[in-house]
């Protein structure tokens, strides 16, 4: 991470940026990160929960360690981040938390059942927090991107739309910080998927078959994905 920050610094990061390592699965780690930010910059205005892992494959074939790790990073880690951020934002009655979910939060996919469940949890958490904080100047936003071209999506087979560039998601986050909204779909056409859930189940299933939606994950290229999956398995087993 330090190498990445050093490479980006001359072109993309503010001159007084601070790069820190954190294990989002640990509440003390999230709290230490928030403390360091306040110590360096004086206050905490925005917190983005972006960490995530993508366990791929039929649900029954995922190991206990992989399931626990995915829940720990994707959902519990977001909870830790929200608590750490809110502890600094509530006294000031101001702040903005942006939680990165996924389109699979509203359109779960075969082969991504565990990942879909964690991202649906992020969406529910965000909506619940937004209701708790109603009337205060603390915003909660959920960003629901389509597949992004990152190592986590290696080998997946996009349907309908090409994979997003990571900067498309980053631009959406920057935009919603300037103009807060409860939910942001990236691209905007992704909102159609949430509307499709209002259709009868038979209609949804028919559309899925015609569009071959289940091929996105179930027919992923295992060779292209082998490096990511091996690292995920290693990290999950090391806990």
PDB file of C-alpha atoms in Angstrom:
ATOM      1  CA  UNK A   1       0.000   0.000   0.000  1.00  0.00           C
ATOM      2  CA  UNK A   2       2.850   2.386   0.830  1.00  0.00           C
ATOM      3  CA  UNK A   3       4.333   1.755  -2.627  1.00  0.00           C
ATOM      4  CA  UNK A   4       0.996   2.537  -4.262  1.00  0.00           C
ATOM      5  CA  UNK A   5       0.606   5.731  -2.260  1.00  0.00           C
ATOM      6  CA  UNK A   6       4.127   6.814  -3.165  1.00  0.00           C
ATOM      7  CA  UNK A   7       3.478   6.208  -6.861  1.00  0.00           C
ATOM      8  CA  UNK A   8       0.209   8.154  -6.813  1.00  0.00           C
ATOM      9  CA  UNK A   9       1.395  11.037  -4.662  1.00  0.00           C
ATOM     10  CA  UNK A  10       2.956  13.243  -7.371  1.00  0.00           C
ATOM     11  CA  UNK A  11      -0.190  13.178  -9.511  1.00  0.00           C
ATOM     12  CA  UNK A  12      -3.309  12.262  -7.570  1.00  0.00           C
ATOM     13  CA  UNK A  13      -2.927  12.694  -3.812  1.00  0.00           C
ATOM     14  CA  UNK A  14      -2.983  15.877  -1.795  1.00  0.00           C
ATOM     15  CA  UNK A  15       0.463  17.003  -0.614  1.00  0.00           C
ATOM     16  CA  UNK A  16      -0.382  16.249   3.012  1.00  0.00           C
ATOM     17  CA  UNK A  17      -1.919  12.814   2.455  1.00  0.00           C
ATOM     18  CA  UNK A  18      -1.380  10.062   4.992  1.00  0.00           C
ATOM     19  CA  UNK A  19      -1.112   6.378   4.007  1.00  0.00           C
ATOM     20  CA  UNK A  20      -1.829   3.885   6.783  1.00  0.00           C
ATOM     21  CA  UNK A  21      -2.315   0.143   7.000  1.00  0.00           C
ATOM     22  CA  UNK A  22      -5.415  -1.203   8.729  1.00  0.00           C
ATOM     23  CA  UNK A  23      -7.128  -4.552   9.255  1.00  0.00           C
ATOM     24  CA  UNK A  24     -10.793  -3.655   8.815  1.00  0.00           C
ATOM     25  CA  UNK A  25     -11.896  -6.877  10.499  1.00  0.00           C
ATOM     26  CA  UNK A  26     -10.616  -5.509  13.826  1.00  0.00           C
ATOM     27  CA  UNK A  27     -12.542  -2.727  15.575  1.00  0.00           C
ATOM     28  CA  UNK A  28      -9.398  -1.390  17.251  1.00  0.00           C
ATOM     29  CA  UNK A  29      -7.747  -1.057  13.862  1.00  0.00           C
ATOM     30  CA  UNK A  30     -10.605   1.035  12.457  1.00  0.00           C
ATOM     31  CA  UNK A  31     -10.584   3.178  15.587  1.00  0.00           C
ATOM     32  CA  UNK A  32      -6.824   3.709  15.320  1.00  0.00           C
ATOM     33  CA  UNK A  33      -7.234   4.766  11.700  1.00  0.00           C
ATOM     34  CA  UNK A  34      -9.868   7.355  12.619  1.00  0.00           C
ATOM     35  CA  UNK A  35      -7.733   8.603  15.511  1.00  0.00           C
ATOM     36  CA  UNK A  36      -4.740   9.033  13.222  1.00  0.00           C
ATOM     37  CA  UNK A  37      -6.823  10.964  10.689  1.00  0.00           C
ATOM     38  CA  UNK A  38      -8.128  13.370  13.312  1.00  0.00           C
ATOM     39  CA  UNK A  39      -4.668  13.778  14.799  1.00  0.00           C
ATOM     40  CA  UNK A  40      -3.200  14.630  11.389  1.00  0.00           C
ATOM     41  CA  UNK A  41      -5.997  16.742   9.894  1.00  0.00           C
ATOM     42  CA  UNK A  42      -7.901  18.044  12.902  1.00  0.00           C
ATOM     43  CA  UNK A  43     -11.281  16.500  12.083  1.00  0.00           C
ATOM     44  CA  UNK A  44     -12.930  13.709  10.142  1.00  0.00           C
ATOM     45  CA  UNK A  45     -15.211  14.943   7.346  1.00  0.00           C
ATOM     46  CA  UNK A  46     -15.587  11.880   5.104  1.00  0.00           C
ATOM     47  CA  UNK A  47     -15.105   8.156   5.653  1.00  0.00           C
ATOM     48  CA  UNK A  48     -15.249   5.693   2.742  1.00  0.00           C
ATOM     49  CA  UNK A  49     -15.649   1.980   3.485  1.00  0.00           C
ATOM     50  CA  UNK A  50     -14.187   0.411   0.360  1.00  0.00           C
ATOM     51  CA  UNK A  51     -12.366  -2.755   1.474  1.00  0.00           C
ATOM     52  CA  UNK A  52     -13.816  -5.944   0.051  1.00  0.00           C
ATOM     53  CA  UNK A  53     -13.057  -9.482  -1.079  1.00  0.00           C
ATOM     54  CA  UNK A  54     -14.891 -11.635  -3.612  1.00  0.00           C
ATOM     55  CA  UNK A  55     -15.198 -15.357  -2.823  1.00  0.00           C
ATOM     56  CA  UNK A  56     -16.279 -17.029  -6.059  1.00  0.00           C
ATOM     57  CA  UNK A  57     -17.901 -20.378  -6.715  1.00  0.00           C
ATOM     58  CA  UNK A  58     -20.859 -22.528  -5.674  1.00  0.00           C
ATOM     59  CA  UNK A  59     -21.750 -21.673  -2.083  1.00  0.00           C
ATOM     60  CA  UNK A  60     -21.255 -25.209  -0.796  1.00  0.00           C
ATOM     61  CA  UNK A  61     -17.693 -25.309  -2.109  1.00  0.00           C
ATOM     62  CA  UNK A  62     -16.489 -22.269  -0.164  1.00  0.00           C
ATOM     63  CA  UNK A  63     -14.544 -23.082   2.982  1.00  0.00           C
ATOM     64  CA  UNK A  64     -15.575 -21.985   6.463  1.00  0.00           C
ATOM     65  CA  UNK A  65     -12.510 -19.740   6.572  1.00  0.00           C
ATOM     66  CA  UNK A  66     -13.406 -18.086   3.264  1.00  0.00           C
ATOM     67  CA  UNK A  67     -16.976 -17.397   4.387  1.00  0.00           C
ATOM     68  CA  UNK A  68     -15.847 -15.970   7.720  1.00  0.00           C
ATOM     69  CA  UNK A  69     -13.189 -13.819   6.063  1.00  0.00           C
ATOM     70  CA  UNK A  70     -15.612 -12.455   3.460  1.00  0.00           C
ATOM     71  CA  UNK A  71     -18.147 -11.533   6.141  1.00  0.00           C
ATOM     72  CA  UNK A  72     -15.406 -10.038   8.293  1.00  0.00           C
ATOM     73  CA  UNK A  73     -14.057  -7.785   5.557  1.00  0.00           C
ATOM     74  CA  UNK A  74     -17.171  -6.982   3.531  1.00  0.00           C
ATOM     75  CA  UNK A  75     -19.764  -6.498   6.261  1.00  0.00           C
ATOM     76  CA  UNK A  76     -18.338  -6.518   9.787  1.00  0.00           C
ATOM     77  CA  UNK A  77     -15.455  -4.376   8.563  1.00  0.00           C
ATOM     78  CA  UNK A  78     -17.926  -1.786   7.279  1.00  0.00           C
ATOM     79  CA  UNK A  79     -19.649  -1.817  10.677  1.00  0.00           C
ATOM     80  CA  UNK A  80     -16.323  -1.201  12.423  1.00  0.00           C
ATOM     81  CA  UNK A  81     -15.569   1.650  10.033  1.00  0.00           C
ATOM     82  CA  UNK A  82     -18.982   3.251  10.519  1.00  0.00           C
ATOM     83  CA  UNK A  83     -18.693   3.099  14.300  1.00  0.00           C
ATOM     84  CA  UNK A  84     -15.213   4.609  14.276  1.00  0.00           C
ATOM     85  CA  UNK A  85     -16.291   7.404  11.935  1.00  0.00           C
ATOM     86  CA  UNK A  86     -19.524   8.187  13.747  1.00  0.00           C
ATOM     87  CA  UNK A  87     -17.686   8.453  17.056  1.00  0.00           C
ATOM     88  CA  UNK A  88     -15.825  11.433  15.539  1.00  0.00           C
ATOM     89  CA  UNK A  89     -18.698  12.876  13.514  1.00  0.00           C
ATOM     90  CA  UNK A  90     -21.505  12.857  16.087  1.00  0.00           C
ATOM     91  CA  UNK A  91     -19.886  15.409  18.453  1.00  0.00           C
ATOM     92  CA  UNK A  92     -19.514  17.810  15.503  1.00  0.00           C
ATOM     93  CA  UNK A  93     -22.984  16.970  14.096  1.00  0.00           C
ATOM     94  CA  UNK A  94     -21.406  16.800  10.675  1.00  0.00           C
ATOM     95  CA  UNK A  95     -19.831  14.242   8.364  1.00  0.00           C
ATOM     96  CA  UNK A  96     -20.364  11.857   5.478  1.00  0.00           C
ATOM     97  CA  UNK A  97     -19.922   8.080   5.368  1.00  0.00           C
ATOM     98  CA  UNK A  98     -19.793   6.418   1.959  1.00  0.00           C
ATOM     99  CA  UNK A  99     -20.191   2.635   1.889  1.00  0.00           C
ATOM    100  CA  UNK A 100     -19.210   0.775  -1.279  1.00  0.00           C
ATOM    101  CA  UNK A 101     -21.661  -2.056  -1.905  1.00  0.00           C
ATOM    102  CA  UNK A 102     -22.360  -3.611  -5.319  1.00  0.00           C
ATOM    103  CA  UNK A 103     -25.168  -4.134  -7.800  1.00  0.00           C
ATOM    104  CA  UNK A 104     -25.355  -7.698  -6.496  1.00  0.00           C
ATOM    105  CA  UNK A 105     -26.822  -6.198  -3.303  1.00  0.00           C
ATOM    106  CA  UNK A 106     -30.049  -5.796  -5.296  1.00  0.00           C
ATOM    107  CA  UNK A 107     -29.386  -8.458  -7.943  1.00  0.00           C
ATOM    108  CA  UNK A 108     -27.682 -11.485  -6.323  1.00  0.00           C
ATOM    109  CA  UNK A 109     -25.830 -13.811  -8.672  1.00  0.00           C
ATOM    110  CA  UNK A 110     -25.268 -17.552  -8.748  1.00  0.00           C
ATOM    111  CA  UNK A 111     -21.641 -18.246  -7.896  1.00  0.00           C
ATOM    112  CA  UNK A 112     -21.523 -15.040  -5.875  1.00  0.00           C
ATOM    113  CA  UNK A 113     -24.084 -15.917  -3.204  1.00  0.00           C
ATOM    114  CA  UNK A 114     -21.808 -15.160  -0.245  1.00  0.00           C
ATOM    115  CA  UNK A 115     -20.516 -11.941  -1.777  1.00  0.00           C
ATOM    116  CA  UNK A 116     -24.054 -10.861  -2.694  1.00  0.00           C
ATOM    117  CA  UNK A 117     -25.203 -11.479   0.883  1.00  0.00           C
ATOM    118  CA  UNK A 118     -22.439  -9.346   2.385  1.00  0.00           C
ATOM    119  CA  UNK A 119     -23.153  -6.472   0.005  1.00  0.00           C
ATOM    120  CA  UNK A 120     -26.893  -6.671   0.680  1.00  0.00           C
ATOM    121  CA  UNK A 121     -25.937  -6.358   4.332  1.00  0.00           C
ATOM    122  CA  UNK A 122     -23.949  -3.212   3.580  1.00  0.00           C
ATOM    123  CA  UNK A 123     -26.968  -1.719   1.838  1.00  0.00           C
ATOM    124  CA  UNK A 124     -29.251  -2.558   4.778  1.00  0.00           C
ATOM    125  CA  UNK A 125     -26.722  -1.156   7.257  1.00  0.00           C
ATOM    126  CA  UNK A 126     -26.475   2.093   5.327  1.00  0.00           C
ATOM    127  CA  UNK A 127     -30.247   2.499   5.081  1.00  0.00           C
ATOM    128  CA  UNK A 128     -30.673   1.796   8.786  1.00  0.00           C
ATOM    129  CA  UNK A 129     -27.978   4.294   9.772  1.00  0.00           C
ATOM    130  CA  UNK A 130     -29.458   6.927   7.503  1.00  0.00           C
ATOM    131  CA  UNK A 131     -32.773   6.587   9.320  1.00  0.00           C
ATOM    132  CA  UNK A 132     -31.076   6.754  12.726  1.00  0.00           C
ATOM    133  CA  UNK A 133     -29.263   9.942  11.752  1.00  0.00           C
ATOM    134  CA  UNK A 134     -32.219  11.642  10.104  1.00  0.00           C
ATOM    135  CA  UNK A 135     -32.370  15.323  11.013  1.00  0.00           C
ATOM    136  CA  UNK A 136     -28.610  15.578  11.557  1.00  0.00           C
ATOM    137  CA  UNK A 137     -26.039  16.836   9.098  1.00  0.00           C
ATOM    138  CA  UNK A 138     -24.387  13.415   8.864  1.00  0.00           C
ATOM    139  CA  UNK A 139     -24.916  11.792   5.476  1.00  0.00           C
ATOM    140  CA  UNK A 140     -24.848   8.070   4.712  1.00  0.00           C
ATOM    141  CA  UNK A 141     -24.444   7.027   1.082  1.00  0.00           C
ATOM    142  CA  UNK A 142     -24.360   3.583  -0.497  1.00  0.00           C
ATOM    143  CA  UNK A 143     -22.549   3.289  -3.833  1.00  0.00           C
ATOM    144  CA  UNK A 144     -23.631   0.282  -5.900  1.00  0.00           C
ATOM    145  CA  UNK A 145     -21.194  -0.246  -8.773  1.00  0.00           C
ATOM    146  CA  UNK A 146     -21.331  -2.789 -11.549  1.00  0.00           C
ATOM    147  CA  UNK A 147     -18.306  -5.029 -11.971  1.00  0.00           C
ATOM    148  CA  UNK A 148     -15.062  -3.044 -11.836  1.00  0.00           C
ATOM    149  CA  UNK A 149     -11.918  -4.031 -13.705  1.00  0.00           C
ATOM    150  CA  UNK A 150      -9.830  -4.981 -10.673  1.00  0.00           C
ATOM    151  CA  UNK A 151      -8.108  -8.220  -9.574  1.00  0.00           C
ATOM    152  CA  UNK A 152     -11.221  -9.095  -7.549  1.00  0.00           C
ATOM    153  CA  UNK A 153     -13.207  -9.362 -10.812  1.00  0.00           C
ATOM    154  CA  UNK A 154     -10.560 -11.364 -12.679  1.00  0.00           C
ATOM    155  CA  UNK A 155     -12.087 -14.085 -14.836  1.00  0.00           C
ATOM    156  CA  UNK A 156     -15.690 -12.934 -14.454  1.00  0.00           C
ATOM    157  CA  UNK A 157     -17.717 -12.654 -17.646  1.00  0.00           C
ATOM    158  CA  UNK A 158     -19.523  -9.298 -17.927  1.00  0.00           C
ATOM    159  CA  UNK A 159     -22.996  -9.313 -19.449  1.00  0.00           C
ATOM    160  CA  UNK A 160     -24.848  -6.356 -20.987  1.00  0.00           C
ATOM    161  CA  UNK A 161     -22.196  -3.839 -19.899  1.00  0.00           C
ATOM    162  CA  UNK A 162     -18.396  -3.834 -20.010  1.00  0.00           C
ATOM    163  CA  UNK A 163     -16.527  -3.835 -16.724  1.00  0.00           C
ATOM    164  CA  UNK A 164     -16.111  -0.406 -15.166  1.00  0.00           C
ATOM    165  CA  UNK A 165     -12.771   1.288 -14.819  1.00  0.00           C
ATOM    166  CA  UNK A 166     -11.942   1.854 -11.125  1.00  0.00           C
ATOM    167  CA  UNK A 167     -11.859   5.609 -11.679  1.00  0.00           C
ATOM    168  CA  UNK A 168     -15.528   5.513 -12.699  1.00  0.00           C
ATOM    169  CA  UNK A 169     -16.368   4.390  -9.170  1.00  0.00           C
ATOM    170  CA  UNK A 170     -13.954   6.911  -7.663  1.00  0.00           C
ATOM    171  CA  UNK A 171     -15.570   9.703  -9.674  1.00  0.00           C
ATOM    172  CA  UNK A 172     -19.004   8.654  -8.409  1.00  0.00           C
ATOM    173  CA  UNK A 173     -17.742   8.798  -4.819  1.00  0.00           C
ATOM    174  CA  UNK A 174     -16.245  12.255  -5.352  1.00  0.00           C
ATOM    175  CA  UNK A 175     -19.489  13.467  -6.913  1.00  0.00           C
ATOM    176  CA  UNK A 176     -21.696  12.185  -4.092  1.00  0.00           C
ATOM    177  CA  UNK A 177     -19.444  13.787  -1.494  1.00  0.00           C
ATOM    178  CA  UNK A 178     -20.051  17.125  -3.206  1.00  0.00           C
ATOM    179  CA  UNK A 179     -23.777  16.437  -3.600  1.00  0.00           C
ATOM    180  CA  UNK A 180     -24.930  13.877  -0.976  1.00  0.00           C
ATOM    181  CA  UNK A 181     -27.519  11.274  -1.955  1.00  0.00           C
ATOM    182  CA  UNK A 182     -28.669   8.069  -0.217  1.00  0.00           C
ATOM    183  CA  UNK A 183     -27.852   5.717  -3.120  1.00  0.00           C
ATOM    184  CA  UNK A 184     -25.730   5.950  -6.226  1.00  0.00           C
ATOM    185  CA  UNK A 185     -25.702   3.333  -8.991  1.00  0.00           C
ATOM    186  CA  UNK A 186     -22.625   3.100 -11.225  1.00  0.00           C
ATOM    187  CA  UNK A 187     -23.449   3.311 -14.047  1.00  0.00           C
ATOM    188  CA  UNK A 188     -26.826   4.977 -13.574  1.00  0.00           C
ATOM    189  CA  UNK A 189     -28.460   2.288 -15.721  1.00  0.00           C
ATOM    190  CA  UNK A 190     -27.810  -0.116 -12.856  1.00  0.00           C
ATOM    191  CA  UNK A 191     -30.842   1.347 -11.120  1.00  0.00           C
ATOM    192  CA  UNK A 192     -32.963  -0.647 -13.575  1.00  0.00           C
ATOM    193  CA  UNK A 193     -31.911  -3.823 -11.778  1.00  0.00           C
ATOM    194  CA  UNK A 194     -33.451  -2.612  -8.544  1.00  0.00           C
ATOM    195  CA  UNK A 195     -36.680  -1.881 -10.397  1.00  0.00           C
ATOM    196  CA  UNK A 196     -36.671  -5.362 -11.946  1.00  0.00           C
ATOM    197  CA  UNK A 197     -37.026  -6.884  -8.478  1.00  0.00           C
ATOM    198  CA  UNK A 198     -40.596  -5.565  -8.503  1.00  0.00           C
ATOM    199  CA  UNK A 199     -41.441  -7.934 -11.368  1.00  0.00           C
ATOM    200  CA  UNK A 200     -42.900 -11.405 -10.674  1.00  0.00           C
ATOM    201  CA  UNK A 201     -40.235 -14.017  -9.953  1.00  0.00           C
ATOM    202  CA  UNK A 202     -41.028 -15.930 -13.142  1.00  0.00           C
ATOM    203  CA  UNK A 203     -40.351 -12.785 -15.166  1.00  0.00           C
ATOM    204  CA  UNK A 204     -37.059 -12.197 -13.396  1.00  0.00           C
ATOM    205  CA  UNK A 205     -35.995 -15.811 -13.983  1.00  0.00           C
ATOM    206  CA  UNK A 206     -36.936 -15.602 -17.667  1.00  0.00           C
ATOM    207  CA  UNK A 207     -34.893 -12.424 -18.111  1.00  0.00           C
ATOM    208  CA  UNK A 208     -31.939 -14.043 -16.360  1.00  0.00           C
ATOM    209  CA  UNK A 209     -32.065 -17.058 -18.692  1.00  0.00           C
ATOM    210  CA  UNK A 210     -32.336 -14.934 -21.822  1.00  0.00           C
ATOM    211  CA  UNK A 211     -29.481 -12.675 -20.747  1.00  0.00           C
ATOM    212  CA  UNK A 212     -27.407 -15.602 -19.404  1.00  0.00           C
ATOM    213  CA  UNK A 213     -26.815 -13.703 -16.190  1.00  0.00           C
ATOM    214  CA  UNK A 214     -25.673 -16.772 -14.255  1.00  0.00           C
ATOM    215  CA  UNK A 215     -22.723 -17.171 -16.614  1.00  0.00           C
ATOM    216  CA  UNK A 216     -21.103 -14.058 -15.128  1.00  0.00           C
ATOM    217  CA  UNK A 217     -19.721 -15.982 -12.163  1.00  0.00           C
ATOM    218  CA  UNK A 218     -20.477 -19.670 -12.719  1.00  0.00           C
ATOM    219  CA  UNK A 219     -18.506 -19.710 -15.985  1.00  0.00           C
ATOM    220  CA  UNK A 220     -15.659 -17.531 -14.795  1.00  0.00           C
ATOM    221  CA  UNK A 221     -12.199 -18.159 -16.223  1.00  0.00           C
ATOM    222  CA  UNK A 222     -10.506 -20.110 -13.424  1.00  0.00           C
ATOM    223  CA  UNK A 223      -7.052 -19.619 -14.952  1.00  0.00           C
ATOM    224  CA  UNK A 224      -7.406 -15.839 -15.052  1.00  0.00           C
ATOM    225  CA  UNK A 225      -8.694 -15.949 -11.497  1.00  0.00           C
ATOM    226  CA  UNK A 226      -6.222 -18.380  -9.976  1.00  0.00           C
ATOM    227  CA  UNK A 227      -3.855 -15.785  -8.514  1.00  0.00           C
ATOM    228  CA  UNK A 228      -6.612 -13.838  -6.765  1.00  0.00           C
ATOM    229  CA  UNK A 229      -8.318 -16.962  -5.444  1.00  0.00           C
ATOM    230  CA  UNK A 230      -5.028 -18.341  -4.099  1.00  0.00           C
ATOM    231  CA  UNK A 231      -4.325 -15.089  -2.233  1.00  0.00           C
ATOM    232  CA  UNK A 232      -7.875 -14.977  -0.846  1.00  0.00           C
ATOM    233  CA  UNK A 233      -7.563 -18.558   0.361  1.00  0.00           C
ATOM    234  CA  UNK A 234      -4.197 -17.801   1.966  1.00  0.00           C
ATOM    235  CA  UNK A 235      -5.473 -14.731   3.803  1.00  0.00           C
ATOM    236  CA  UNK A 236      -8.631 -16.476   4.940  1.00  0.00           C
ATOM    237  CA  UNK A 237      -6.691 -19.453   6.296  1.00  0.00           C
ATOM    238  CA  UNK A 238      -4.126 -17.267   8.055  1.00  0.00           C
ATOM    239  CA  UNK A 239      -6.694 -15.769  10.408  1.00  0.00           C
TER     240      UNK A 239
END
